[in-house]
Amino acid sequence: MTMLSRIQFALTVGFHFVFVPLSIGLILFTAIMETLYVRTGDPKYKTLTKFWGRLFTINFLLGVVTGVAMEFQFGTNWSRYSEFMGDIFGSPLAVEALMAFFLESTMLGIWIFGWNKLSKKMHLLAGWLVAIGTHLSAVWIIVANGFMQNPVGYVLRNNRAELVNFWEVLFNPYAWYTYVHTIFACYSVGAFFVLAVAAYHLLRRRNVDMMKASLRIATVFAIIATLGNAITGHFNGQNVALRQPTKFAAMEGVWEGGQGVGFPLFAIPDSANERNAVEVGVIPGLTSFMAFNSTDAHVPGLKDFPVDERPPVGLTFWSFRVMVGLGVLMLVLAALAWWHNRKGTLMERTTLLKFLLWSIPIPYIATNLGWMVAEVGRQPWTVYGLITTADSVSPVALADVVISLGLVVIFYAILVGLDIYLLVRYAKAGPEAMDERQAAVAD
């Protein structure tokens, strides 16, 4: 029962996270394009704003549906969890719906139908307010999740966690480290989406001038995002080492705690025997340094904690390592594209353009692996140190969970398929293919 409910929630979040990072990354790119249009008056940037904004709108509207369905699961599959901390979890979600979602939805309508009805600056303001709304939505969702990772601002009363300090929950350090890291990940998804679409058109010598302009900005966007991810990831890891030592030990494959813990360049964790079956190229003291800025710092190992309080080590370890590897790959691809575009040799680098075209899944996989590290690494707790996942599940019939899981898979697969179909169709059509009817609606 618990495992099926976990699978269902993981699939729901995984599907939802196909939409969210692209929306956040793409709306910021669209707002930048419109800013260039207002500042320069170049109609090229107006066409590009409408092109990327249309792809954002498709993705955003379909993503809203997946977010609504996800929240129902707190009441159906996780009623004991909702009863335990609904007082705290409900507050940020309510603010997100009333403030952030209302702002982005209202401003999106004004932005879509406001072309030639608003002044350039007022229309640009509407676009930036949509971008601010999407970023604020992420704030409140991650604040709610931050309490699950690092409970603060509460008291235990009548077997429930009750809110006593809203501001302590809002400014939970765990939430803000995660937020900044997640936002850079969203920018990576948006940047590589733009790079892939631009590469598609450049390979076919279509819309060359506009796609070169998009690619030039997207490469800078991608480099800043991937470097930002690396820097914030380091500080996020130090925060995890301080507040969730079991997760950090699982991420790094540390079984024996101690001072001056080394970092293996390659390792294969062996949970059954509580050791790493393979360790290659151990750099002395590096894990201690990464965790606490000292090569002699003490780092707890997994053996310092009871077996039933350790997360799944293999899944946490490999999710973290593959995520880091994909981040390095994205930085290399973005840097190569920026360099060849700057030197004017990108059009001849067809292999690189093909790599960029097929690179779309890379940031999606990396961001989902990051969430797996955060959520799987928190196990066996739903709320760290307070309530376990096993104690959070609803007392519902097994058949009900099986049926709802099947429906979730079918429903979400249809939504993701529709999203991919529409994005591919309109992205391949290009910015100059907007027919008269679409242009009339947009204007």
XYZ file of C-alpha atoms in Angstrom:
443
model
C 0.000 0.000 0.000
C 2.659 2.514 1.059
C 4.897 1.659 -1.885
C 2.026 1.926 -4.403
C 1.030 5.308 -2.960
C 4.658 6.443 -3.163
C 4.893 5.294 -6.788
C 1.672 7.124 -7.606
C 2.845 10.362 -6.010
C 6.290 10.057 -7.590
C 4.743 9.582 -11.042
C 2.394 12.513 -10.470
C 5.220 14.814 -9.400
C 7.459 13.494 -12.176
C 4.809 14.224 -14.834
C 4.114 17.657 -13.289
C 7.801 18.430 -13.344
C 7.828 17.957 -17.109
C 5.795 21.163 -17.359
C 6.939 23.386 -14.478
C 10.644 23.969 -15.247
C 9.970 24.695 -18.917
C 7.286 27.240 -17.973
C 9.621 29.053 -15.560
C 12.578 29.000 -17.944
C 10.608 29.901 -21.074
C 8.621 32.814 -19.612
C 11.845 34.477 -18.465
C 13.351 34.024 -21.948
C 10.146 35.438 -23.488
C 10.221 38.466 -21.174
C 13.866 39.111 -22.129
C 12.944 38.961 -25.823
C 10.118 41.471 -25.334
C 12.440 43.742 -23.349
C 14.833 43.757 -26.326
C 11.887 44.591 -28.602
C 10.786 47.547 -26.451
C 14.349 48.863 -26.103
C 15.417 48.462 -29.762
C 12.128 48.620 -31.676
C 13.410 45.731 -33.821
C 10.331 43.792 -35.085
C 12.440 40.616 -35.095
C 12.274 40.536 -31.303
C 8.494 41.087 -31.366
C 8.082 38.041 -33.634
C 10.357 35.988 -31.389
C 8.472 37.132 -28.276
C 5.213 35.863 -29.773
C 6.844 32.626 -30.943
C 8.425 31.660 -27.611
C 5.445 33.067 -25.699
C 3.070 30.805 -27.614
C 5.145 27.729 -26.711
C 5.180 28.889 -23.076
C 1.387 29.303 -23.088
C 0.781 25.772 -24.410
C 3.072 24.278 -21.780
C 1.716 26.440 -18.939
C -1.973 25.684 -19.564
C -1.432 21.920 -19.754
C 0.835 22.033 -16.690
C -1.858 23.681 -14.561
C -4.043 20.572 -14.914
C -1.284 18.281 -13.616
C -0.697 20.524 -10.602
C -4.357 20.511 -9.549
C -4.606 16.708 -9.717
C -1.436 16.349 -7.641
C -2.850 18.259 -4.685
C -5.873 15.945 -4.433
C -3.557 13.086 -3.484
C -2.780 14.679 -0.127
C -6.381 14.004 0.860
C -6.825 10.633 -0.838
C -3.525 8.758 -0.428
C -1.882 10.728 2.395
C -4.705 11.651 4.762
C -2.695 10.848 7.916
C 0.077 13.139 6.688
C -2.495 15.864 5.924
C -4.010 15.459 9.383
C -0.571 15.664 11.011
C 0.677 18.827 9.289
C -2.235 20.232 7.294
C -2.101 23.309 9.541
C 1.385 24.086 8.233
C 1.314 22.621 4.727
C -1.975 24.343 3.866
C -0.782 27.894 4.569
C 1.880 28.209 1.826
C -0.284 26.322 -0.670
C -3.186 28.700 0.031
C -0.950 31.747 -0.443
C 0.399 30.230 -3.661
C -3.110 29.805 -5.076
C -4.438 33.185 -3.901
C -1.419 35.321 -4.757
C 1.042 33.762 -7.198
C -1.281 31.667 -9.380
C -3.869 34.475 -9.522
C -1.154 36.937 -10.571
C 0.363 34.786 -13.309
C -3.008 33.629 -14.704
C -4.504 37.118 -14.829
C -1.388 38.711 -16.311
C -1.067 35.893 -18.867
C -4.552 36.679 -20.185
C -3.674 40.379 -20.426
C -0.372 39.512 -22.137
C -1.987 37.182 -24.723
C -4.826 39.517 -25.705
C -3.081 42.819 -25.017
C -0.960 43.139 -28.161
C -1.724 46.514 -29.812
C -4.288 47.228 -27.051
C -1.738 48.211 -24.424
C 1.278 50.446 -24.801
C 4.573 48.622 -25.399
C 5.744 49.275 -21.849
C 2.466 48.202 -20.230
C 2.439 45.000 -22.306
C 6.031 44.346 -21.311
C 5.065 44.891 -17.659
C 2.323 42.268 -18.016
C 4.901 39.802 -19.396
C 7.284 40.392 -16.505
C 4.416 40.031 -14.000
C 3.665 36.603 -15.513
C 7.335 35.727 -14.987
C 7.247 37.029 -11.394
C 4.062 35.032 -10.745
C 5.635 31.758 -11.935
C 8.665 32.386 -9.703
C 6.417 33.197 -6.707
C 4.465 29.969 -7.248
C 7.702 28.034 -6.953
C 8.564 29.939 -3.746
C 5.444 28.784 -1.896
C 5.604 25.195 -3.130
C 9.232 24.903 -2.016
C 8.503 26.628 1.314
C 5.901 23.901 1.965
C 8.404 21.232 0.964
C 11.099 22.932 3.055
C 9.120 22.207 6.212
C 9.068 18.518 5.265
C 12.836 18.596 4.882
C 13.626 20.780 7.903
C 10.661 21.327 10.275
C 10.692 24.785 11.923
C 8.165 27.196 13.451
C 5.836 24.560 14.928
C 4.781 22.831 18.147
C 3.555 19.263 18.564
C 0.081 19.355 20.090
C -2.647 16.674 20.047
C -0.453 14.492 17.781
C -0.323 17.267 15.197
C 2.266 19.780 14.093
C 0.711 23.199 14.615
C 2.034 26.434 13.168
C 3.330 28.941 15.739
C 5.706 31.054 13.625
C 4.779 31.615 9.970
C 7.866 33.736 9.294
C 10.183 31.003 10.539
C 8.520 28.596 8.086
C 8.738 31.190 5.277
C 12.429 31.921 5.855
C 13.408 28.298 6.472
C 17.039 28.150 5.222
C 16.487 24.703 3.711
C 13.690 26.049 1.505
C 15.714 28.970 0.159
C 18.825 26.929 -0.646
C 16.563 24.526 -2.538
C 14.631 27.332 -4.236
C 17.651 29.052 -5.774
C 19.098 25.716 -6.918
C 15.744 24.672 -8.439
C 15.240 27.977 -10.250
C 18.643 27.649 -11.952
C 17.613 24.111 -12.969
C 14.425 25.531 -14.504
C 16.482 28.074 -16.442
C 18.605 25.192 -17.780
C 15.482 23.434 -19.063
C 14.232 26.607 -20.743
C 17.634 27.438 -22.254
C 18.165 23.973 -23.740
C 14.617 23.933 -25.093
C 15.390 27.174 -26.961
C 18.781 25.820 -28.093
C 17.181 22.646 -29.449
C 14.468 24.484 -31.377
C 17.008 26.986 -32.737
C 19.323 24.139 -33.773
C 16.426 22.450 -35.622
C 15.798 25.539 -37.739
C 19.497 26.310 -38.289
C 20.121 22.771 -39.549
C 17.397 23.379 -42.151
C 18.562 26.951 -42.899
C 15.127 28.332 -41.918
C 14.468 31.499 -39.898
C 18.259 31.799 -39.654
C 18.484 35.413 -38.484
C 15.880 35.020 -35.735
C 17.155 31.639 -34.594
C 20.727 32.923 -34.383
C 19.458 35.749 -32.158
C 17.603 33.219 -29.981
C 20.595 30.903 -29.813
C 22.970 33.744 -28.920
C 20.880 34.672 -25.879
C 20.063 31.054 -24.961
C 23.739 30.033 -24.834
C 24.484 32.812 -22.329
C 21.322 31.844 -20.465
C 22.421 28.173 -20.406
C 25.978 28.921 -19.244
C 24.749 31.161 -16.400
C 22.129 28.566 -15.408
C 24.489 25.575 -15.376
C 27.234 27.481 -13.528
C 24.591 28.781 -11.124
C 23.427 25.224 -10.555
C 26.947 24.083 -9.738
C 27.567 26.928 -7.257
C 24.168 26.740 -5.544
C 24.387 22.941 -5.590
C 27.565 23.138 -3.516
C 25.912 25.332 -0.864
C 22.751 23.227 -1.024
C 24.897 20.143 -0.336
C 26.513 21.831 2.674
C 23.043 22.649 3.993
C 22.058 18.989 3.572
C 25.230 17.874 5.403
C 24.285 20.148 8.309
C 20.566 19.334 8.574
C 20.140 15.873 6.975
C 23.385 13.955 7.562
C 21.891 10.607 6.483
C 20.940 12.038 3.083
C 24.407 13.550 2.643
C 26.065 10.242 3.583
C 23.897 8.411 1.037
C 24.624 11.017 -1.668
C 28.377 10.581 -1.184
C 28.434 6.862 -0.311
C 29.938 7.470 3.146
C 29.508 4.380 5.330
C 32.180 5.004 7.971
C 31.961 8.411 9.608
C 35.004 10.273 10.876
C 37.331 13.197 10.327
C 38.963 13.919 6.998
C 36.578 11.740 4.920
C 37.843 11.186 1.373
C 35.940 11.539 -1.907
C 36.007 8.588 -4.341
C 36.004 9.589 -8.023
C 34.114 6.360 -8.707
C 32.275 4.084 -6.290
C 29.580 1.425 -6.237
C 27.590 1.318 -2.956
C 26.805 -2.122 -1.515
C 23.927 -1.653 0.964
C 23.714 -5.360 1.864
C 27.271 -5.350 3.211
C 27.266 -1.693 4.366
C 30.249 -0.646 2.308
C 31.255 0.484 -1.171
C 31.937 -2.579 -3.290
C 34.265 -0.492 -5.484
C 36.137 2.738 -4.707
C 38.510 4.306 -7.202
C 40.621 7.435 -6.932
C 39.833 8.497 -3.364
C 40.890 12.118 -2.749
C 41.735 12.480 0.980
C 39.620 14.942 2.965
C 37.611 16.198 -0.029
C 34.177 15.024 1.216
C 34.838 16.719 4.573
C 35.899 19.888 2.760
C 32.813 19.910 0.499
C 30.547 19.439 3.527
C 32.108 21.825 6.061
C 34.911 23.750 4.284
C 37.591 21.834 6.205
C 39.554 18.761 5.096
C 39.652 17.685 8.750
C 35.922 18.123 9.515
C 33.894 15.259 10.961
C 31.323 13.745 8.592
C 28.810 11.199 9.978
C 28.580 7.915 8.063
C 25.529 5.772 7.360
C 26.640 3.282 10.038
C 26.210 6.039 12.629
C 22.424 5.768 12.145
C 19.962 2.884 12.658
C 19.276 0.866 9.513
C 15.587 1.811 9.528
C 16.495 5.536 9.469
C 18.715 5.325 6.368
C 17.406 6.299 2.902
C 17.716 3.952 -0.104
C 21.462 4.407 -0.640
C 21.891 3.193 -4.231
C 19.047 5.286 -5.668
C 20.129 8.430 -3.787
C 23.829 7.943 -4.648
C 23.344 7.289 -8.385
C 20.675 9.989 -8.819
C 23.118 12.514 -7.369
C 26.126 11.357 -9.399
C 24.249 11.171 -12.718
C 22.679 14.598 -12.072
C 26.146 16.130 -11.568
C 27.464 14.397 -14.701
C 24.572 15.710 -16.810
C 25.196 19.202 -15.424
C 28.800 19.056 -16.648
C 27.634 17.815 -20.067
C 25.171 20.716 -20.361
C 27.864 23.253 -19.478
C 30.201 21.831 -22.135
C 27.467 21.862 -24.816
C 26.410 25.429 -23.969
C 30.026 26.676 -23.926
C 30.795 25.044 -27.311
C 27.650 26.530 -28.854
C 28.471 29.980 -27.448
C 32.086 29.805 -28.713
C 31.252 28.679 -32.257
C 28.372 31.155 -32.499
C 30.732 33.949 -31.412
C 33.379 32.867 -33.959
C 30.746 32.585 -36.694
C 31.420 28.892 -37.300
C 28.288 27.401 -35.721
C 26.436 26.852 -39.017
C 29.270 24.575 -40.190
C 29.217 22.554 -36.936
C 26.298 20.350 -37.902
C 27.286 17.639 -35.398
C 27.099 20.150 -32.542
C 23.749 21.452 -33.804
C 22.427 17.875 -33.882
C 23.673 17.365 -30.312
C 21.822 20.522 -29.276
C 18.679 19.370 -31.094
C 18.601 16.083 -29.173
C 19.736 17.607 -25.873
C 16.208 18.548 -24.726
C 15.784 15.511 -22.386
C 19.113 16.119 -20.592
C 18.029 18.988 -18.270
C 14.640 17.308 -17.720
C 16.393 14.131 -16.530
C 18.840 16.125 -14.404
C 16.089 18.123 -12.647
C 14.029 15.007 -11.940
C 17.116 13.253 -10.569
C 17.659 16.262 -8.318
C 14.154 15.881 -6.930
C 14.783 12.170 -6.392
C 17.892 12.998 -4.347
C 15.849 15.479 -2.274
C 12.805 13.267 -1.730
C 14.217 9.722 -1.733
C 17.156 10.904 0.378
C 14.682 12.156 3.021
C 13.243 8.659 3.560
C 11.986 7.019 5.706
C 10.533 10.350 6.798
C 7.696 12.293 5.240
C 8.460 15.145 7.613
C 12.093 14.766 8.649
C 12.358 13.403 12.183
C 8.619 13.769 12.913
C 6.492 11.342 10.896
C 7.492 8.455 8.644
C 6.128 7.749 5.192
C 4.613 4.482 6.436
C 2.649 6.389 9.089
C 1.476 9.021 6.572
C -0.448 6.832 4.151
C -4.272 6.694 4.039
C -6.128 3.580 5.275
C -7.679 2.876 1.866
C -8.212 -0.391 0.029
C -5.340 -1.729 -2.060
C -7.611 -2.064 -5.100
C -8.480 1.643 -4.907
C -4.808 2.626 -5.053
C -4.142 0.224 -7.949
C -7.064 1.603 -9.961
C -6.206 5.258 -9.250
C -2.544 4.585 -10.104
C -3.575 3.164 -13.486
C -5.830 6.154 -14.164
C -3.051 8.579 -13.196
C -0.626 6.930 -15.615
C -3.140 7.021 -18.482
C -4.340 10.591 -17.785
C -0.892 12.068 -17.372
C 0.561 10.177 -20.331
C -2.166 11.730 -22.497
C -1.393 15.220 -21.175
C 2.367 14.838 -21.664
C 1.807 13.363 -25.132
C -0.466 16.288 -26.041
C 2.082 18.768 -24.687
C 4.916 17.214 -26.690
C 2.771 17.030 -29.849
C 1.735 20.692 -29.666
C 5.211 21.956 -28.722
C 6.854 20.001 -31.545
C 4.222 21.112 -34.058
C 4.468 24.832 -33.287
C 8.231 24.782 -32.694
C 8.843 23.128 -36.084
C 6.501 25.582 -37.804
C 8.741 28.451 -36.691
C 8.093 32.114 -35.903
C 7.148 33.075 -39.458
C 4.441 30.439 -39.778
C 1.834 32.145 -37.629
C -1.254 32.064 -39.846
C -3.625 34.997 -40.208
C -6.117 33.629 -37.710
C -3.495 33.153 -35.012
C -2.066 36.575 -35.741
C -5.519 38.117 -35.401
C -6.024 36.426 -32.020
C -2.593 37.467 -30.820
C -3.069 41.062 -31.935
